[in-house]
PDB file of N, CA and C in Angstrom:
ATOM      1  N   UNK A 926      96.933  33.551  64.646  1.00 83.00           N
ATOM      2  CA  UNK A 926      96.726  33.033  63.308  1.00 83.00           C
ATOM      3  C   UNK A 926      96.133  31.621  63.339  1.00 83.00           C
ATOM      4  N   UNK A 927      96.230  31.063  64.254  1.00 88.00           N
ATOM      5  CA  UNK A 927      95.833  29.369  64.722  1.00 88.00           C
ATOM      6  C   UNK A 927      94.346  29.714  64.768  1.00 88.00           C
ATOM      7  N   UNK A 928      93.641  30.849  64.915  1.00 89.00           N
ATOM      8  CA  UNK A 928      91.842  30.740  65.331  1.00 89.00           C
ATOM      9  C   UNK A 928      91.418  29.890  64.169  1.00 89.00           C
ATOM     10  N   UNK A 929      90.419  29.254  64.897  1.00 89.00           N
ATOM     11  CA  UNK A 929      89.846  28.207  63.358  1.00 89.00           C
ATOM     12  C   UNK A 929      88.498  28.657  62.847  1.00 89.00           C
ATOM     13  N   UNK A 930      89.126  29.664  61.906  1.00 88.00           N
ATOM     14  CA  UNK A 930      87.998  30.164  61.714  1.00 88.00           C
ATOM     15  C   UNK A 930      88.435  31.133  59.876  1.00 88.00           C
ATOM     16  N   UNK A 931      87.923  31.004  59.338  1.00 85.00           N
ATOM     17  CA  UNK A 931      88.078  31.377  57.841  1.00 85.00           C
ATOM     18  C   UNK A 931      89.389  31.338  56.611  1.00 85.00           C
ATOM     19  N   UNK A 932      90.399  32.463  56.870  1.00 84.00           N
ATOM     20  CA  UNK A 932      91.531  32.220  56.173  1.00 84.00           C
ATOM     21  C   UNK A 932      92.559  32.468  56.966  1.00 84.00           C
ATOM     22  N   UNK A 933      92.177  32.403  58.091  1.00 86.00           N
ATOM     23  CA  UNK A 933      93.136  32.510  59.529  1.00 86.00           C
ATOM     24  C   UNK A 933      94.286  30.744  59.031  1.00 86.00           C
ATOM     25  N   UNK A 934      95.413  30.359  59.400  1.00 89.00           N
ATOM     26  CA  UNK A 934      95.866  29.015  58.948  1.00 89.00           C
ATOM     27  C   UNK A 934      94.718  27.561  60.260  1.00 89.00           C
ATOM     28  N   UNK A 935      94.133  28.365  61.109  1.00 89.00           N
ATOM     29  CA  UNK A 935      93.363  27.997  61.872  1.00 89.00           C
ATOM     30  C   UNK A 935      91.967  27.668  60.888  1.00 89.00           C
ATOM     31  N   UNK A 936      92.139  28.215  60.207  1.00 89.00           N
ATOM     32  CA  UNK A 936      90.534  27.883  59.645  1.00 89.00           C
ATOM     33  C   UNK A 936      90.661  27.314  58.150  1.00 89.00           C
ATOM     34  N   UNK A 937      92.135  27.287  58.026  1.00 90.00           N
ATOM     35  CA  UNK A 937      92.138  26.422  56.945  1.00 90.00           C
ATOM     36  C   UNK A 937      92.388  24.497  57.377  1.00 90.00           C
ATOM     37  N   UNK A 938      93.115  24.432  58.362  1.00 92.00           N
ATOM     38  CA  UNK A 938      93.067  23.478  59.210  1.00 92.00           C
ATOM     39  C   UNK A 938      91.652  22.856  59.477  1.00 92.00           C
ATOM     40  N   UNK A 939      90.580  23.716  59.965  1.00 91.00           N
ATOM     41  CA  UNK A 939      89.396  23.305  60.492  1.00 91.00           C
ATOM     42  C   UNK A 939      88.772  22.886  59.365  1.00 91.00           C
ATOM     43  N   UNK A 940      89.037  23.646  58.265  1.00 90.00           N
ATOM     44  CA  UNK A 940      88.335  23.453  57.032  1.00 90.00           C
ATOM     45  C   UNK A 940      88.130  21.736  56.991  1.00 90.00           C
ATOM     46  N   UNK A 941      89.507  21.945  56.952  1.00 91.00           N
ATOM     47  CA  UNK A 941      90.081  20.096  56.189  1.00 91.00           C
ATOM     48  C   UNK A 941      89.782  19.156  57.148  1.00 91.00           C
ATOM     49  N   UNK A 942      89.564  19.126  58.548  1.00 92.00           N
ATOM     50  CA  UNK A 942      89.795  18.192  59.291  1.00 92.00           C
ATOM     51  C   UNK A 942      87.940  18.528  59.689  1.00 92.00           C
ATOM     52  N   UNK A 943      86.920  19.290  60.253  1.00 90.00           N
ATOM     53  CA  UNK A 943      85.818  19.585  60.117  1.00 90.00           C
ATOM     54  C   UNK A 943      84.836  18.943  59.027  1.00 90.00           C
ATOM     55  N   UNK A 944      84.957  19.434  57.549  1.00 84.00           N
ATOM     56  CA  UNK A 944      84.400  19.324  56.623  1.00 84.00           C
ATOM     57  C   UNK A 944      82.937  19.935  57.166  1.00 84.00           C
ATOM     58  N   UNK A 945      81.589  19.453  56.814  1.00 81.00           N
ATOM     59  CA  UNK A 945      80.398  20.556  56.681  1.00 81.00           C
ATOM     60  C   UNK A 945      80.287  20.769  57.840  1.00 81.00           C
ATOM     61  N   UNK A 946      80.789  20.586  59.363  1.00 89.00           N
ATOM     62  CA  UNK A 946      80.716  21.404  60.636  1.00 89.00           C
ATOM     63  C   UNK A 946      81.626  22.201  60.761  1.00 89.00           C
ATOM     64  N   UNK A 947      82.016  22.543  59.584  1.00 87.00           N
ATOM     65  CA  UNK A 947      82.851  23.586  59.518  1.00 87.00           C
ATOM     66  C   UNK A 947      81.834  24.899  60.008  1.00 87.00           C
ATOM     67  N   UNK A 948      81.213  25.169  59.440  1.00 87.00           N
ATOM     68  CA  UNK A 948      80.252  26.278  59.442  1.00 87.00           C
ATOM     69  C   UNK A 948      79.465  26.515  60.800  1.00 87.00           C
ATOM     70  N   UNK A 949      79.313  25.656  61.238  1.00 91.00           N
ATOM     71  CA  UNK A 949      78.866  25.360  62.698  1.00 91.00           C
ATOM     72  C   UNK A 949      80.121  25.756  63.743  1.00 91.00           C
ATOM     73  N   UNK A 950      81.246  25.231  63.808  1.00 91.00           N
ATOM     74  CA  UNK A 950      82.275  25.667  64.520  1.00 91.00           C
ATOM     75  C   UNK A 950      82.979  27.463  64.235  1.00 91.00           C
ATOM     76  N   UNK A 951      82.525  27.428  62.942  1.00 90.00           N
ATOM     77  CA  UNK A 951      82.348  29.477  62.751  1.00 90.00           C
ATOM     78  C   UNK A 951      82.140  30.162  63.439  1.00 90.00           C
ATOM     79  N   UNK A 952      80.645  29.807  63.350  1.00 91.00           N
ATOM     80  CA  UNK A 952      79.637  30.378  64.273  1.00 91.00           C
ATOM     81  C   UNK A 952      79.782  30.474  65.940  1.00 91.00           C
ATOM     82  N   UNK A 953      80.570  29.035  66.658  1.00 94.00           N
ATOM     83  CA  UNK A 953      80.697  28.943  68.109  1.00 94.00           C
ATOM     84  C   UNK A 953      81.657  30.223  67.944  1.00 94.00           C
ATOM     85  N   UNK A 954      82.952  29.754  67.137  1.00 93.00           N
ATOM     86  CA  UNK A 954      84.340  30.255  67.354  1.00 93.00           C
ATOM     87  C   UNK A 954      84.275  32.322  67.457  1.00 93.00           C
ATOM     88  N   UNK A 955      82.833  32.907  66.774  1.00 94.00           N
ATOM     89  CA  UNK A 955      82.753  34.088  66.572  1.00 94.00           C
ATOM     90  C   UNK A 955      81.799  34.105  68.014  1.00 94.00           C
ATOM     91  N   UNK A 956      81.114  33.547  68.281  1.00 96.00           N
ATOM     92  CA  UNK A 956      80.373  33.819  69.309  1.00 96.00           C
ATOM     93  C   UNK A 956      81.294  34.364  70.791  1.00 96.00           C
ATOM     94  N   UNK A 957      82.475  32.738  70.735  1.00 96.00           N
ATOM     95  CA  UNK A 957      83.514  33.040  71.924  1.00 96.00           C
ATOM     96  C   UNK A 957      83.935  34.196  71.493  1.00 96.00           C
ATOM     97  N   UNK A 958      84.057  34.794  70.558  1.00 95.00           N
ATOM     98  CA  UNK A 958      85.065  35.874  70.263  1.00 95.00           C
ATOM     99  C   UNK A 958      84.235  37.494  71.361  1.00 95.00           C
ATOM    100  N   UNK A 959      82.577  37.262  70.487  1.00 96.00           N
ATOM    101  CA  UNK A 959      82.172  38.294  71.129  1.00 96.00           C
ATOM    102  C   UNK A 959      81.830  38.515  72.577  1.00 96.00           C
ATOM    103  N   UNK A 960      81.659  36.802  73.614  1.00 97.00           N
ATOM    104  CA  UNK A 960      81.635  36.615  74.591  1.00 97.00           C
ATOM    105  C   UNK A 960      83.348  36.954  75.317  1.00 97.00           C
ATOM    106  N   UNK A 961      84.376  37.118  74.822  1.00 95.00           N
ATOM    107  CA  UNK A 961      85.659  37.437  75.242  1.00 95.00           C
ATOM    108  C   UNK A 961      85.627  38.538  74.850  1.00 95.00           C
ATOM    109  N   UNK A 962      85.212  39.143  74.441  1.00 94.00           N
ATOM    110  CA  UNK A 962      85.267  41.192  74.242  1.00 94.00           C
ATOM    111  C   UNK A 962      85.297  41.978  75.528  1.00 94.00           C
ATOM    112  N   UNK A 963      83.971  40.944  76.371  1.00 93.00           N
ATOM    113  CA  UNK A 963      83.783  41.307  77.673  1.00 93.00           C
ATOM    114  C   UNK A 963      84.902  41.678  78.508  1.00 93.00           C
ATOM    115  N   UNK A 964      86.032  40.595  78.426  1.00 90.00           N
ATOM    116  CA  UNK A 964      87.246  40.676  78.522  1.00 90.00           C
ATOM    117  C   UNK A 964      88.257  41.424  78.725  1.00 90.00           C
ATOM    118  N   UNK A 965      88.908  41.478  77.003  1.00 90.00           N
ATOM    119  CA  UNK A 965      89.415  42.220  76.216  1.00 90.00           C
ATOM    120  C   UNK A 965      88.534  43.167  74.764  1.00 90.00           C
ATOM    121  N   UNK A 966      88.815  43.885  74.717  1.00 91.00           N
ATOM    122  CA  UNK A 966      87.621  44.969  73.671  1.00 91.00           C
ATOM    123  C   UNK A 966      88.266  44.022  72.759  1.00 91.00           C
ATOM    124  N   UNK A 967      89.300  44.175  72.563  1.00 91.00           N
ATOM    125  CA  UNK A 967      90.308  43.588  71.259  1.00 91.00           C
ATOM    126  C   UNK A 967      89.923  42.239  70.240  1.00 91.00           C
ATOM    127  N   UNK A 968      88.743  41.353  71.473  1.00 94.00           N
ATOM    128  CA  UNK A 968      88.122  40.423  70.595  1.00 94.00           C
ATOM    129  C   UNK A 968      86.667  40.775  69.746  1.00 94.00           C
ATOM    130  N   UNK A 969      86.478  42.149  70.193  1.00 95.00           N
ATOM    131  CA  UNK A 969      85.424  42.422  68.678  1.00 95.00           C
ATOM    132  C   UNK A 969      85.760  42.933  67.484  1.00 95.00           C
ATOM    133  N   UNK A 970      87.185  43.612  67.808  1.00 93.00           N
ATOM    134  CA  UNK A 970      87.735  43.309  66.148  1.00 93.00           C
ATOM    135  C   UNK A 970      88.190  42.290  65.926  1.00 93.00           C
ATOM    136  N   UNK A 971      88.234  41.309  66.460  1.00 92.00           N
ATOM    137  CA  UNK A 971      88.969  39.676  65.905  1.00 92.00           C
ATOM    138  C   UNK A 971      87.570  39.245  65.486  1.00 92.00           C
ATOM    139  N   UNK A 972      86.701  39.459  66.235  1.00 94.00           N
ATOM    140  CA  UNK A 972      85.017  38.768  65.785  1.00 94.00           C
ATOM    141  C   UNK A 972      84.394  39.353  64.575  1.00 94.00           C
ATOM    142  N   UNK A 973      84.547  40.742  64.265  1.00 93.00           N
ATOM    143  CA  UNK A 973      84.505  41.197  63.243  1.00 93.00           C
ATOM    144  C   UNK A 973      85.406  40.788  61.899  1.00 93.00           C
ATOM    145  N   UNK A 974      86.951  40.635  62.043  1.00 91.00           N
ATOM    146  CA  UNK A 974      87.334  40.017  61.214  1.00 91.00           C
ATOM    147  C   UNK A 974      86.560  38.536  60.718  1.00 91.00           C
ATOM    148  N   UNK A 975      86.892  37.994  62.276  1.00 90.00           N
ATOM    149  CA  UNK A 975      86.475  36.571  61.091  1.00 90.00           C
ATOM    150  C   UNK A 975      84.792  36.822  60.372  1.00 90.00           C
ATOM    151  N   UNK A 976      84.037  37.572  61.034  1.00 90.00           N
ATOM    152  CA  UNK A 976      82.571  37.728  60.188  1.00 90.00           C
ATOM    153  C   UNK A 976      82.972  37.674  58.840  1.00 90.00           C
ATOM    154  N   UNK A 977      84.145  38.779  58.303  1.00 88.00           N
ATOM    155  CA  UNK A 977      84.492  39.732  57.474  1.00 88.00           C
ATOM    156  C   UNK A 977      85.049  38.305  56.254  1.00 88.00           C
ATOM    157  N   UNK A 978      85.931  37.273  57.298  1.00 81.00           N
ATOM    158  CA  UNK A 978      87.237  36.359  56.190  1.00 81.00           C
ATOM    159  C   UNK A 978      86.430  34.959  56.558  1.00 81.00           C
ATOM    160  N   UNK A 979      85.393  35.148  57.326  1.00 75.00           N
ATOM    161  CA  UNK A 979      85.283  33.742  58.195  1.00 75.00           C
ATOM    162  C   UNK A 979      83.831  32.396  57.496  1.00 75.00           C
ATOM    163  N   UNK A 980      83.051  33.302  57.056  1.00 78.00           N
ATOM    164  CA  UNK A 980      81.861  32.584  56.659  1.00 78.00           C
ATOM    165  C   UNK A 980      82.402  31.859  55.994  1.00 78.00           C
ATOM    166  N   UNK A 981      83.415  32.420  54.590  1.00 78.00           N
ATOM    167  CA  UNK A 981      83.275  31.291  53.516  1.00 78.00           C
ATOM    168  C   UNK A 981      84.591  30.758  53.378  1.00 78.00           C
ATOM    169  N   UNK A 982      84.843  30.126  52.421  1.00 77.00           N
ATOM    170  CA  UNK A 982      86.670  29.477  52.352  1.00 77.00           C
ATOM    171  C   UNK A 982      86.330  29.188  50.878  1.00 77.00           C
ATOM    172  N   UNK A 983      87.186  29.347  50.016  1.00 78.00           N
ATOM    173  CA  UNK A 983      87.687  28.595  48.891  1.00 78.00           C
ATOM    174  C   UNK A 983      87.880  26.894  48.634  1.00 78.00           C
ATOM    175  N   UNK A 984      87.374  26.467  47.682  1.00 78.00           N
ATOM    176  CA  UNK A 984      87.581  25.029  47.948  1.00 78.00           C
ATOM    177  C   UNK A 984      88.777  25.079  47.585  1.00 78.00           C
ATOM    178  N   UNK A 985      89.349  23.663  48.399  1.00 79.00           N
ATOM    179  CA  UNK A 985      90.703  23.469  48.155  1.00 79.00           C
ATOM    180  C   UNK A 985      91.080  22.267  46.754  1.00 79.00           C
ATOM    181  N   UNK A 986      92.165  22.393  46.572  1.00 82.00           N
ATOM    182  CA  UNK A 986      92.140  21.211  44.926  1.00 82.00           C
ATOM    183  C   UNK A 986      91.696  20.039  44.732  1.00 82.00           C
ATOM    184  N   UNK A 987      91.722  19.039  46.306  1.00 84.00           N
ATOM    185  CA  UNK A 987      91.230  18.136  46.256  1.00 84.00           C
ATOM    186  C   UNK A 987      90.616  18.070  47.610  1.00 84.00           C
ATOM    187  N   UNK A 988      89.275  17.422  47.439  1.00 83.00           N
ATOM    188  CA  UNK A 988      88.622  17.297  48.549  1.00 83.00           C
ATOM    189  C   UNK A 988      88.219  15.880  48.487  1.00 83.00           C
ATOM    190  N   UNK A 989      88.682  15.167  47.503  1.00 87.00           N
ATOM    191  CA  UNK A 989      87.823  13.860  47.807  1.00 87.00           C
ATOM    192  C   UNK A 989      88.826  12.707  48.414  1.00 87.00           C
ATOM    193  N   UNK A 990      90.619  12.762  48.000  1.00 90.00           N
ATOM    194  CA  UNK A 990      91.435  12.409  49.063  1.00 90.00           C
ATOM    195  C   UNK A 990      91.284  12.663  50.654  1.00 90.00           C
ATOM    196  N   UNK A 991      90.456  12.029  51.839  1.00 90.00           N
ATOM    197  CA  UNK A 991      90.798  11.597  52.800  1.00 90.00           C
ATOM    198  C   UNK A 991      92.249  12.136  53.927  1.00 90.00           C
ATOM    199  N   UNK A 992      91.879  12.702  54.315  1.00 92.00           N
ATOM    200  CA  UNK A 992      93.421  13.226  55.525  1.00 92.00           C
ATOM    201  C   UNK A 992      93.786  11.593  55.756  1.00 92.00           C
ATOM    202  N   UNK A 993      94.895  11.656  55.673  1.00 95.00           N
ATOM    203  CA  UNK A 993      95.697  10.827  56.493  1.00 95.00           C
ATOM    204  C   UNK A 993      96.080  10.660  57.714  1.00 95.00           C
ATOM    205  N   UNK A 994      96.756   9.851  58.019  1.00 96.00           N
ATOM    206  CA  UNK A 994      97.254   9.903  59.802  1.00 96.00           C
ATOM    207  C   UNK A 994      98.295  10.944  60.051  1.00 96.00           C
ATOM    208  N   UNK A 995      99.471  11.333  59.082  1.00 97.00           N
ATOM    209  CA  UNK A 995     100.506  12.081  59.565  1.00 97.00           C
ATOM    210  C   UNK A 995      99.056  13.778  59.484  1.00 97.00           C
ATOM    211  N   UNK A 996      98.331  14.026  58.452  1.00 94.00           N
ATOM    212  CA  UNK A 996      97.607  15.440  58.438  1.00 94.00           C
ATOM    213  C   UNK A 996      96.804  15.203  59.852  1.00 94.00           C
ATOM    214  N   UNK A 997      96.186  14.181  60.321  1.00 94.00           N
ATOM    215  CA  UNK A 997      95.334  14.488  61.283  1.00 94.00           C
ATOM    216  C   UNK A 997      96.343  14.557  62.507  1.00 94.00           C
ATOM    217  N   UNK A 998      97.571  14.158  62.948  1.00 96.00           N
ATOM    218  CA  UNK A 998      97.871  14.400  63.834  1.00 96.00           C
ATOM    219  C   UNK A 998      98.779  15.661  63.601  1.00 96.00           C
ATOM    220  N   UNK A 999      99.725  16.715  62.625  1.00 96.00           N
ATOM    221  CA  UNK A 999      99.340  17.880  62.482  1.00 96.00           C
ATOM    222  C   UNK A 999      98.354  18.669  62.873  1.00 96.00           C
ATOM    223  N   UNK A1000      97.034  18.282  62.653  1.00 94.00           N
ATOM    224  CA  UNK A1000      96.205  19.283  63.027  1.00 94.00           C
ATOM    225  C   UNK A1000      95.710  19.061  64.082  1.00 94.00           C
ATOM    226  N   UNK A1001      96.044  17.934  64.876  1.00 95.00           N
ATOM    227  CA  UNK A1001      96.302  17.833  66.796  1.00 95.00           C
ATOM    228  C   UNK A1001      97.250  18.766  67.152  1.00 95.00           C
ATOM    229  N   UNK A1002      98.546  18.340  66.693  1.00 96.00           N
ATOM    230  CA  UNK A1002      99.516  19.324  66.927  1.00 96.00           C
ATOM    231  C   UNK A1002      99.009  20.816  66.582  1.00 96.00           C
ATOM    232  N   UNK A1003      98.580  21.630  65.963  1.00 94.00           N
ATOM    233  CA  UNK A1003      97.810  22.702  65.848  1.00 94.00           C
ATOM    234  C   UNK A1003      96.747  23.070  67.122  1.00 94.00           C
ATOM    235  N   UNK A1004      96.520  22.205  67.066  1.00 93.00           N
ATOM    236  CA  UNK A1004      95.255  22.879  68.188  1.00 93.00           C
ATOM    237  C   UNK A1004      95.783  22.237  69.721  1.00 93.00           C
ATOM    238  N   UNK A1005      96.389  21.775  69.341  1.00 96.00           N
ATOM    239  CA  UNK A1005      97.590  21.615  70.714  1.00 96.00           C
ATOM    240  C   UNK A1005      98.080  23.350  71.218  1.00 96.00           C
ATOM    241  N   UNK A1006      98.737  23.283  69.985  1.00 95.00           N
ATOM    242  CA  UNK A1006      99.071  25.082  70.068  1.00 95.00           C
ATOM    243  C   UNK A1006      98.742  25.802  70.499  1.00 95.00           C
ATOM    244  N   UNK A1007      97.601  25.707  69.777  1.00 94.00           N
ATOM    245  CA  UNK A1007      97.238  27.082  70.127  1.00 94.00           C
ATOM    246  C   UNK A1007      96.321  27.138  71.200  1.00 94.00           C
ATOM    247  N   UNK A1008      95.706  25.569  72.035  1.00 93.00           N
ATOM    248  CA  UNK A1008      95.511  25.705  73.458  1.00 93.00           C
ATOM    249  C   UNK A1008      96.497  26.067  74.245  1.00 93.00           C
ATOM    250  N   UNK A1009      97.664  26.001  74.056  1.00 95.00           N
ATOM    251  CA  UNK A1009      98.419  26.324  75.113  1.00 95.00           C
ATOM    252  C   UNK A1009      98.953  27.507  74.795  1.00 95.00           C
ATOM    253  N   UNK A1010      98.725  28.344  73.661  1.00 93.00           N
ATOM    254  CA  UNK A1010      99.091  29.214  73.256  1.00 93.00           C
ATOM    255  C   UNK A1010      98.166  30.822  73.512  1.00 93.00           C
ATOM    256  N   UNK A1011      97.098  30.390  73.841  1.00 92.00           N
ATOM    257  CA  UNK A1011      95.816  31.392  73.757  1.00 92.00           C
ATOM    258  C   UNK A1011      95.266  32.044  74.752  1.00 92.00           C
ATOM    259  N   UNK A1012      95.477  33.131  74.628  1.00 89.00           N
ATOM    260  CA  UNK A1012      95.157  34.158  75.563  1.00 89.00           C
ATOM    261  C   UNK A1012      94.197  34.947  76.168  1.00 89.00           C
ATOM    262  N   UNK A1013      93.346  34.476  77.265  1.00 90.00           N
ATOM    263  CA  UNK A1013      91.494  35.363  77.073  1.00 90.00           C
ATOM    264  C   UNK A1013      92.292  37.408  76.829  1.00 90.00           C
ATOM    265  N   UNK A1014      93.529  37.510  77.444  1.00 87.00           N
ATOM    266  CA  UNK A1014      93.672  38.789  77.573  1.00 87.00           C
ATOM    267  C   UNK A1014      95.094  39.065  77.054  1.00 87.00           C
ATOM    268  N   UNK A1015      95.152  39.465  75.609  1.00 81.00           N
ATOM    269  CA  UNK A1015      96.270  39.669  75.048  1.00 81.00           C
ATOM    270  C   UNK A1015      97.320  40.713  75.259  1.00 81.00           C
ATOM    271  N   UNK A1016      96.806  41.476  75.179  1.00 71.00           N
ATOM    272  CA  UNK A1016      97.334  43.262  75.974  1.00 71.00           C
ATOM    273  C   UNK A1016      96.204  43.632  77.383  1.00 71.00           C
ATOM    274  N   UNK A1017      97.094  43.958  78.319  1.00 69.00           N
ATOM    275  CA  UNK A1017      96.417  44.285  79.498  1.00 69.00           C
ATOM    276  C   UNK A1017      95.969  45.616  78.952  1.00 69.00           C
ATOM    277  N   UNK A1018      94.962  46.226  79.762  1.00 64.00           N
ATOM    278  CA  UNK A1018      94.318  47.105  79.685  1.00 64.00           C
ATOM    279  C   UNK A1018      95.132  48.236  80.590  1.00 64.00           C
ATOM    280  N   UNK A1019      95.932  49.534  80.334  1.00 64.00           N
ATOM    281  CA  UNK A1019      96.365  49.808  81.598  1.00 64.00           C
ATOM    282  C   UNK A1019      95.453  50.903  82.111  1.00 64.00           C
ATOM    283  N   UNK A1020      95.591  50.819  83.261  1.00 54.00           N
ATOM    284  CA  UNK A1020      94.537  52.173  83.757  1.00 54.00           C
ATOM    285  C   UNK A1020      95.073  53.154  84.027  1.00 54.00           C
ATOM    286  N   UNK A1021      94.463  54.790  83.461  1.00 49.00           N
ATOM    287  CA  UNK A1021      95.651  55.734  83.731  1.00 49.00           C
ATOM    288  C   UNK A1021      95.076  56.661  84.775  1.00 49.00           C
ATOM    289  N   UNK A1022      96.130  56.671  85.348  1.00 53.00           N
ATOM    290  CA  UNK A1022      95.692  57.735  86.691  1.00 53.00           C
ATOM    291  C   UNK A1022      96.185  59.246  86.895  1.00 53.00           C
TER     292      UNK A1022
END
């Protein structure tokens, strides 16, 4: 749920702390997705989702208030996370014999 990428809480994060490279970091974040398929298959339906939730976002109520220090280090803590949290291979593949 941390991917930063559309209405994932990852991409509402990126939203706010990004602003217009938001759209640019989309684009990497779907690319890794389809370059990790190679992987795991499992990241071309995650790459497909975010295509699906990921391009656009809703504006939020206020955009012209400034993050603060406690939101920007939250959204360190976030991507803290979910680096240490993230998996190139979520479910092994098993092979049947």
């Amino acid at each position: 749920n941390l991917i930063p990428v559309g209405q994932f809480d990852g991409g509402h994060i990126a939203y706010a702390v990004l602003g217009k490279f938001r759209k640019l970091s989309t684009i990497v974040i779907i690319a890794l997705m389809v370059l990790l398929g190679l992987l795991w298959p499992g990241w071309y339906f995650w790459a497909m989702l975010a295509l699906l939730l990921g391009l656009r976002h809703p504006k939020p109520q206020d955009e012209i208030t400034p993050l603060g220090k406690k939101e920007k280090i939250l959204a360190l803590l976030a991507l803290i996370i979910f680096i240490l949290t993230f998996m190139p291979v979520p479910i092994p593949i098993a092979t049947i014999k």
